[in-house]
């Protein structure tokens, strides 16, 4: 819980003893173009209502203890695929134990594959005399990426000219020998699953500026501190730091193998 400070103005006394009352620079309506303010709540909506001059002072602790990450997500820009990826490098299993995202994704895919009947072998046909048909080159529409790579695609913001957001998408789970339509691969971390567990799944958006060129590293872990009254507080917190640069998922479309 933070403290709200409301500033109406400031009385200034100069070296000659004259006092001047200075009005708040951020007063007026939200949509006034000449209004200027810093360290204030952002404007929500498009209504032309009186602006709020409240200043929110959040409580900060100088020192805290942080446990091992329960979930880790690395947001990477992939310029070759022209999208952003949410790499789930660590997830939490149903028993509460953390697990490397790549290993968990490989095990889950193997589990789905084991439920699919083995494809029947097709008898080999006689080779053709046409050299063009005997080539080993194969055309592929798209390849696959590990299931711990969750894509985010750019979408246009309604009512804007060039601004875009990043919307969570999904890769198809293509299984060998499966005759059913491919299922969508869903995120397994709570950091990227927002909206999927609702009765009617909702989309999830990220602001484009949240993923710089260097990427971002997001961790979910328990944090603990002792407050000024001596009480101990423990909470589940999220920490975001700068990433280590761009990444490549290896996703390709329309290529020869």
mmCIF file of C-alpha atoms in Angstrom:
data_model
loop_
_atom_site.group_PDB
_atom_site.id
_atom_site.type_symbol
_atom_site.label_atom_id
_atom_site.label_comp_id
_atom_site.label_asym_id
_atom_site.label_seq_id
_atom_site.Cartn_x
_atom_site.Cartn_y
_atom_site.Cartn_z
ATOM 1 C CA UNK A 1 0.000 0.000 0.000
ATOM 2 C CA UNK A 2 1.442 3.350 -1.025
ATOM 3 C CA UNK A 3 0.917 6.926 0.089
ATOM 4 C CA UNK A 4 -0.899 9.469 -2.067
ATOM 5 C CA UNK A 5 0.350 13.050 -1.887
ATOM 6 C CA UNK A 6 -1.853 15.738 -3.401
ATOM 7 C CA UNK A 7 -0.028 18.877 -4.513
ATOM 8 C CA UNK A 8 -2.098 22.013 -5.214
ATOM 9 C CA UNK A 9 0.712 24.526 -5.569
ATOM 10 C CA UNK A 10 3.836 25.913 -4.008
ATOM 11 C CA UNK A 11 4.599 29.166 -2.172
ATOM 12 C CA UNK A 12 7.954 30.638 -3.221
ATOM 13 C CA UNK A 13 9.729 33.351 -1.221
ATOM 14 C CA UNK A 14 12.465 35.162 -3.127
ATOM 15 C CA UNK A 15 15.529 36.984 -1.732
ATOM 16 C CA UNK A 16 13.533 40.234 -1.439
ATOM 17 C CA UNK A 17 10.960 38.614 0.820
ATOM 18 C CA UNK A 18 8.239 38.632 -1.817
ATOM 19 C CA UNK A 19 6.006 35.599 -1.842
ATOM 20 C CA UNK A 20 4.627 34.123 -5.043
ATOM 21 C CA UNK A 21 2.061 31.365 -5.279
ATOM 22 C CA UNK A 22 2.886 29.006 -8.171
ATOM 23 C CA UNK A 23 0.072 26.898 -9.526
ATOM 24 C CA UNK A 24 0.604 23.253 -10.325
ATOM 25 C CA UNK A 25 1.855 22.781 -13.907
ATOM 26 C CA UNK A 26 -0.239 19.666 -14.398
ATOM 27 C CA UNK A 27 -3.593 21.213 -13.621
ATOM 28 C CA UNK A 28 -6.347 21.354 -16.207
ATOM 29 C CA UNK A 29 -8.035 18.596 -18.149
ATOM 30 C CA UNK A 30 -6.458 15.339 -19.207
ATOM 31 C CA UNK A 31 -6.636 16.147 -22.923
ATOM 32 C CA UNK A 32 -5.153 19.682 -22.715
ATOM 33 C CA UNK A 33 -2.143 19.645 -25.008
ATOM 34 C CA UNK A 34 -0.270 22.290 -23.011
ATOM 35 C CA UNK A 35 -0.549 20.349 -19.746
ATOM 36 C CA UNK A 36 2.802 19.102 -18.427
ATOM 37 C CA UNK A 37 3.573 16.866 -15.462
ATOM 38 C CA UNK A 38 6.058 14.297 -14.190
ATOM 39 C CA UNK A 39 5.864 11.421 -11.712
ATOM 40 C CA UNK A 40 2.084 11.318 -11.864
ATOM 41 C CA UNK A 41 -0.414 8.580 -12.734
ATOM 42 C CA UNK A 42 -0.869 7.979 -16.450
ATOM 43 C CA UNK A 43 -3.976 9.174 -18.221
ATOM 44 C CA UNK A 44 -6.526 6.388 -18.698
ATOM 45 C CA UNK A 45 -9.148 6.616 -21.436
ATOM 46 C CA UNK A 46 -10.039 9.475 -23.770
ATOM 47 C CA UNK A 47 -12.428 11.449 -21.552
ATOM 48 C CA UNK A 48 -11.696 15.150 -21.156
ATOM 49 C CA UNK A 49 -11.970 15.264 -17.357
ATOM 50 C CA UNK A 50 -9.992 17.260 -14.766
ATOM 51 C CA UNK A 51 -6.491 15.882 -14.400
ATOM 52 C CA UNK A 52 -5.380 14.223 -11.201
ATOM 53 C CA UNK A 53 -2.433 15.864 -9.426
ATOM 54 C CA UNK A 54 -1.978 12.981 -7.019
ATOM 55 C CA UNK A 55 1.559 11.698 -6.545
ATOM 56 C CA UNK A 56 1.775 8.041 -5.574
ATOM 57 C CA UNK A 57 4.668 7.283 -3.216
ATOM 58 C CA UNK A 58 5.230 3.522 -3.190
ATOM 59 C CA UNK A 59 6.914 1.951 -0.168
ATOM 60 C CA UNK A 60 10.385 0.701 -1.026
ATOM 61 C CA UNK A 61 12.640 -1.609 0.937
ATOM 62 C CA UNK A 62 16.412 -1.031 0.949
ATOM 63 C CA UNK A 63 17.180 -4.731 1.296
ATOM 64 C CA UNK A 64 15.304 -7.967 0.704
ATOM 65 C CA UNK A 65 15.948 -11.669 0.386
ATOM 66 C CA UNK A 66 15.000 -13.333 -2.880
ATOM 67 C CA UNK A 67 14.526 -17.063 -3.360
ATOM 68 C CA UNK A 68 15.406 -19.172 -6.366
ATOM 69 C CA UNK A 69 13.297 -18.368 -9.448
ATOM 70 C CA UNK A 70 10.156 -20.462 -9.842
ATOM 71 C CA UNK A 71 9.601 -19.232 -13.393
ATOM 72 C CA UNK A 72 11.877 -17.562 -15.896
ATOM 73 C CA UNK A 73 10.955 -16.036 -19.232
ATOM 74 C CA UNK A 74 13.348 -14.431 -21.693
ATOM 75 C CA UNK A 75 11.775 -12.022 -24.164
ATOM 76 C CA UNK A 76 13.840 -12.049 -27.353
ATOM 77 C CA UNK A 77 13.589 -10.167 -30.607
ATOM 78 C CA UNK A 78 14.004 -12.404 -33.643
ATOM 79 C CA UNK A 79 14.649 -10.147 -36.627
ATOM 80 C CA UNK A 80 14.932 -13.088 -39.033
ATOM 81 C CA UNK A 81 11.409 -14.294 -38.193
ATOM 82 C CA UNK A 82 10.180 -10.688 -37.671
ATOM 83 C CA UNK A 83 8.588 -11.394 -34.298
ATOM 84 C CA UNK A 84 9.216 -11.507 -30.563
ATOM 85 C CA UNK A 85 9.562 -14.761 -28.640
ATOM 86 C CA UNK A 86 8.797 -15.515 -25.018
ATOM 87 C CA UNK A 87 11.318 -18.238 -24.173
ATOM 88 C CA UNK A 88 10.139 -20.145 -21.096
ATOM 89 C CA UNK A 89 13.550 -21.130 -19.761
ATOM 90 C CA UNK A 90 12.083 -22.370 -16.465
ATOM 91 C CA UNK A 91 8.577 -23.456 -15.496
ATOM 92 C CA UNK A 92 6.866 -24.800 -12.379
ATOM 93 C CA UNK A 93 5.391 -28.291 -12.596
ATOM 94 C CA UNK A 94 2.127 -29.405 -10.993
ATOM 95 C CA UNK A 95 3.989 -30.584 -7.881
ATOM 96 C CA UNK A 96 5.444 -27.113 -7.356
ATOM 97 C CA UNK A 97 8.982 -28.029 -8.396
ATOM 98 C CA UNK A 98 10.787 -25.866 -10.981
ATOM 99 C CA UNK A 99 12.009 -27.495 -14.185
ATOM 100 C CA UNK A 100 13.990 -26.342 -17.183
ATOM 101 C CA UNK A 101 11.576 -25.255 -19.867
ATOM 102 C CA UNK A 102 13.347 -27.065 -22.716
ATOM 103 C CA UNK A 103 13.351 -30.394 -20.884
ATOM 104 C CA UNK A 104 9.705 -30.051 -19.830
ATOM 105 C CA UNK A 105 8.690 -29.133 -23.395
ATOM 106 C CA UNK A 106 10.525 -32.160 -24.823
ATOM 107 C CA UNK A 107 8.865 -34.510 -22.314
ATOM 108 C CA UNK A 108 5.403 -33.075 -22.965
ATOM 109 C CA UNK A 109 5.773 -33.444 -26.723
ATOM 110 C CA UNK A 110 6.987 -37.025 -26.330
ATOM 111 C CA UNK A 111 3.945 -37.732 -24.173
ATOM 112 C CA UNK A 112 1.569 -36.412 -26.842
ATOM 113 C CA UNK A 113 3.451 -38.337 -29.532
ATOM 114 C CA UNK A 114 3.152 -41.576 -27.559
ATOM 115 C CA UNK A 115 -0.634 -41.220 -27.601
ATOM 116 C CA UNK A 116 -0.667 -41.154 -31.392
ATOM 117 C CA UNK A 117 -0.845 -44.470 -33.202
ATOM 118 C CA UNK A 118 2.352 -45.354 -35.035
ATOM 119 C CA UNK A 119 2.063 -44.602 -38.753
ATOM 120 C CA UNK A 120 1.781 -47.617 -41.036
ATOM 121 C CA UNK A 121 4.732 -48.279 -43.273
ATOM 122 C CA UNK A 122 4.209 -47.489 -46.917
ATOM 123 C CA UNK A 123 5.679 -50.114 -49.287
ATOM 124 C CA UNK A 124 8.578 -48.830 -51.289
ATOM 125 C CA UNK A 125 7.880 -48.159 -54.963
ATOM 126 C CA UNK A 126 10.188 -48.756 -57.837
ATOM 127 C CA UNK A 127 12.498 -45.830 -58.542
ATOM 128 C CA UNK A 128 11.590 -43.726 -61.525
ATOM 129 C CA UNK A 129 13.879 -43.292 -64.469
ATOM 130 C CA UNK A 130 13.246 -39.553 -64.404
ATOM 131 C CA UNK A 131 16.202 -37.897 -62.695
ATOM 132 C CA UNK A 132 14.043 -34.946 -61.639
ATOM 133 C CA UNK A 133 11.915 -37.256 -59.457
ATOM 134 C CA UNK A 134 14.883 -38.975 -57.831
ATOM 135 C CA UNK A 135 16.200 -35.836 -56.161
ATOM 136 C CA UNK A 136 16.582 -35.812 -52.390
ATOM 137 C CA UNK A 137 15.503 -32.165 -52.122
ATOM 138 C CA UNK A 138 12.266 -31.668 -50.198
ATOM 139 C CA UNK A 139 10.088 -28.583 -50.027
ATOM 140 C CA UNK A 140 8.769 -27.632 -46.594
ATOM 141 C CA UNK A 141 6.148 -25.044 -45.750
ATOM 142 C CA UNK A 142 7.394 -24.400 -42.221
ATOM 143 C CA UNK A 143 9.646 -26.081 -39.694
ATOM 144 C CA UNK A 144 9.079 -26.438 -35.955
ATOM 145 C CA UNK A 145 10.621 -24.821 -32.883
ATOM 146 C CA UNK A 146 10.794 -26.109 -29.293
ATOM 147 C CA UNK A 147 7.452 -25.849 -27.514
ATOM 148 C CA UNK A 148 8.930 -23.556 -24.875
ATOM 149 C CA UNK A 149 9.177 -20.779 -27.501
ATOM 150 C CA UNK A 150 5.935 -18.756 -27.381
ATOM 151 C CA UNK A 151 5.543 -16.295 -30.290
ATOM 152 C CA UNK A 152 4.377 -12.686 -30.042
ATOM 153 C CA UNK A 153 3.311 -11.075 -33.304
ATOM 154 C CA UNK A 154 2.887 -7.349 -34.051
ATOM 155 C CA UNK A 155 -0.707 -6.103 -34.259
ATOM 156 C CA UNK A 156 -2.039 -2.652 -35.056
ATOM 157 C CA UNK A 157 -3.440 -0.568 -32.198
ATOM 158 C CA UNK A 158 -7.001 0.572 -33.047
ATOM 159 C CA UNK A 159 -7.269 4.308 -33.520
ATOM 160 C CA UNK A 160 -3.523 4.808 -34.012
ATOM 161 C CA UNK A 161 -1.559 5.495 -37.163
ATOM 162 C CA UNK A 162 1.663 3.500 -36.855
ATOM 163 C CA UNK A 163 1.756 2.233 -33.256
ATOM 164 C CA UNK A 164 1.704 -1.521 -32.724
ATOM 165 C CA UNK A 165 1.434 -3.916 -29.799
ATOM 166 C CA UNK A 166 2.736 -7.445 -29.410
ATOM 167 C CA UNK A 167 0.010 -10.075 -29.163
ATOM 168 C CA UNK A 168 0.581 -13.578 -27.874
ATOM 169 C CA UNK A 169 0.189 -16.159 -30.638
ATOM 170 C CA UNK A 170 0.671 -19.934 -30.787
ATOM 171 C CA UNK A 171 2.616 -22.456 -32.819
ATOM 172 C CA UNK A 172 0.844 -25.638 -34.022
ATOM 173 C CA UNK A 173 1.772 -28.971 -32.444
ATOM 174 C CA UNK A 174 2.339 -31.226 -35.462
ATOM 175 C CA UNK A 175 2.701 -34.876 -34.434
ATOM 176 C CA UNK A 176 3.946 -37.666 -36.669
ATOM 177 C CA UNK A 177 1.072 -39.851 -37.850
ATOM 178 C CA UNK A 178 -1.631 -37.699 -36.241
ATOM 179 C CA UNK A 179 -4.686 -37.367 -38.464
ATOM 180 C CA UNK A 180 -6.385 -34.762 -36.268
ATOM 181 C CA UNK A 181 -5.919 -31.015 -36.837
ATOM 182 C CA UNK A 182 -2.854 -29.673 -35.004
ATOM 183 C CA UNK A 183 -3.484 -28.239 -31.561
ATOM 184 C CA UNK A 184 -2.164 -24.874 -30.426
ATOM 185 C CA UNK A 185 0.859 -24.904 -28.130
ATOM 186 C CA UNK A 186 -0.004 -22.968 -24.977
ATOM 187 C CA UNK A 187 2.358 -21.246 -22.579
ATOM 188 C CA UNK A 188 2.985 -23.084 -19.306
ATOM 189 C CA UNK A 189 4.242 -20.241 -17.104
ATOM 190 C CA UNK A 190 1.879 -17.928 -15.260
ATOM 191 C CA UNK A 191 3.872 -15.039 -16.712
ATOM 192 C CA UNK A 192 2.689 -15.848 -20.249
ATOM 193 C CA UNK A 193 -0.570 -17.738 -19.551
ATOM 194 C CA UNK A 194 -2.585 -14.681 -18.611
ATOM 195 C CA UNK A 195 -6.084 -15.026 -20.012
ATOM 196 C CA UNK A 196 -5.808 -18.685 -21.058
ATOM 197 C CA UNK A 197 -7.351 -20.165 -17.901
ATOM 198 C CA UNK A 198 -10.532 -18.123 -18.070
ATOM 199 C CA UNK A 199 -13.874 -19.579 -19.118
ATOM 200 C CA UNK A 200 -13.510 -17.628 -22.352
ATOM 201 C CA UNK A 201 -9.781 -17.337 -23.140
ATOM 202 C CA UNK A 202 -8.704 -13.732 -23.602
ATOM 203 C CA UNK A 203 -5.798 -12.410 -25.681
ATOM 204 C CA UNK A 204 -2.635 -11.146 -24.041
ATOM 205 C CA UNK A 205 -0.756 -8.063 -25.236
ATOM 206 C CA UNK A 206 2.656 -6.574 -24.541
ATOM 207 C CA UNK A 207 3.658 -3.017 -25.274
ATOM 208 C CA UNK A 208 6.328 -3.024 -27.964
ATOM 209 C CA UNK A 209 8.661 -0.808 -25.936
ATOM 210 C CA UNK A 210 8.706 -3.457 -23.178
ATOM 211 C CA UNK A 211 10.960 -5.618 -25.370
ATOM 212 C CA UNK A 212 14.022 -3.583 -26.410
ATOM 213 C CA UNK A 213 16.611 -4.823 -28.836
ATOM 214 C CA UNK A 214 18.584 -6.305 -25.955
ATOM 215 C CA UNK A 215 15.507 -8.246 -24.851
ATOM 216 C CA UNK A 216 14.239 -8.696 -21.310
ATOM 217 C CA UNK A 217 14.631 -11.270 -18.545
ATOM 218 C CA UNK A 218 11.606 -11.797 -16.275
ATOM 219 C CA UNK A 219 11.780 -13.897 -13.098
ATOM 220 C CA UNK A 220 9.075 -14.986 -10.658
ATOM 221 C CA UNK A 221 10.287 -15.799 -7.145
ATOM 222 C CA UNK A 222 9.443 -15.475 -3.466
ATOM 223 C CA UNK A 223 10.786 -12.354 -1.744
ATOM 224 C CA UNK A 224 11.117 -11.596 1.955
ATOM 225 C CA UNK A 225 11.881 -8.492 4.027
ATOM 226 C CA UNK A 226 11.498 -7.093 7.510
ATOM 227 C CA UNK A 227 9.427 -3.907 7.743
ATOM 228 C CA UNK A 228 10.078 -0.928 10.004
ATOM 229 C CA UNK A 229 7.700 -2.292 12.671
ATOM 230 C CA UNK A 230 9.711 -5.517 12.914
ATOM 231 C CA UNK A 231 7.189 -7.689 11.102
ATOM 232 C CA UNK A 232 8.365 -10.090 8.398
ATOM 233 C CA UNK A 233 6.602 -9.971 5.032
ATOM 234 C CA UNK A 234 6.888 -12.601 2.300
ATOM 235 C CA UNK A 235 5.382 -12.268 -1.152
ATOM 236 C CA UNK A 236 5.609 -13.651 -4.659
ATOM 237 C CA UNK A 237 7.265 -10.983 -6.787
ATOM 238 C CA UNK A 238 8.259 -10.443 -10.399
ATOM 239 C CA UNK A 239 11.582 -8.905 -11.359
ATOM 240 C CA UNK A 240 12.464 -7.670 -14.843
ATOM 241 C CA UNK A 241 16.014 -6.970 -16.012
ATOM 242 C CA UNK A 242 17.707 -6.284 -19.319
ATOM 243 C CA UNK A 243 18.367 -9.258 -21.571
ATOM 244 C CA UNK A 244 21.514 -10.315 -23.399
ATOM 245 C CA UNK A 245 20.599 -9.428 -26.952
ATOM 246 C CA UNK A 246 18.579 -10.836 -29.814
ATOM 247 C CA UNK A 247 17.868 -14.516 -30.367
ATOM 248 C CA UNK A 248 17.008 -16.812 -33.249
ATOM 249 C CA UNK A 249 14.447 -19.588 -32.969
ATOM 250 C CA UNK A 250 15.376 -21.122 -36.310
ATOM 251 C CA UNK A 251 11.809 -20.718 -37.580
ATOM 252 C CA UNK A 252 11.707 -20.786 -41.398
ATOM 253 C CA UNK A 253 8.965 -20.684 -44.007
ATOM 254 C CA UNK A 254 8.941 -21.978 -47.603
ATOM 255 C CA UNK A 255 12.359 -23.549 -47.905
ATOM 256 C CA UNK A 256 14.129 -26.526 -49.468
ATOM 257 C CA UNK A 257 15.548 -29.204 -47.211
#
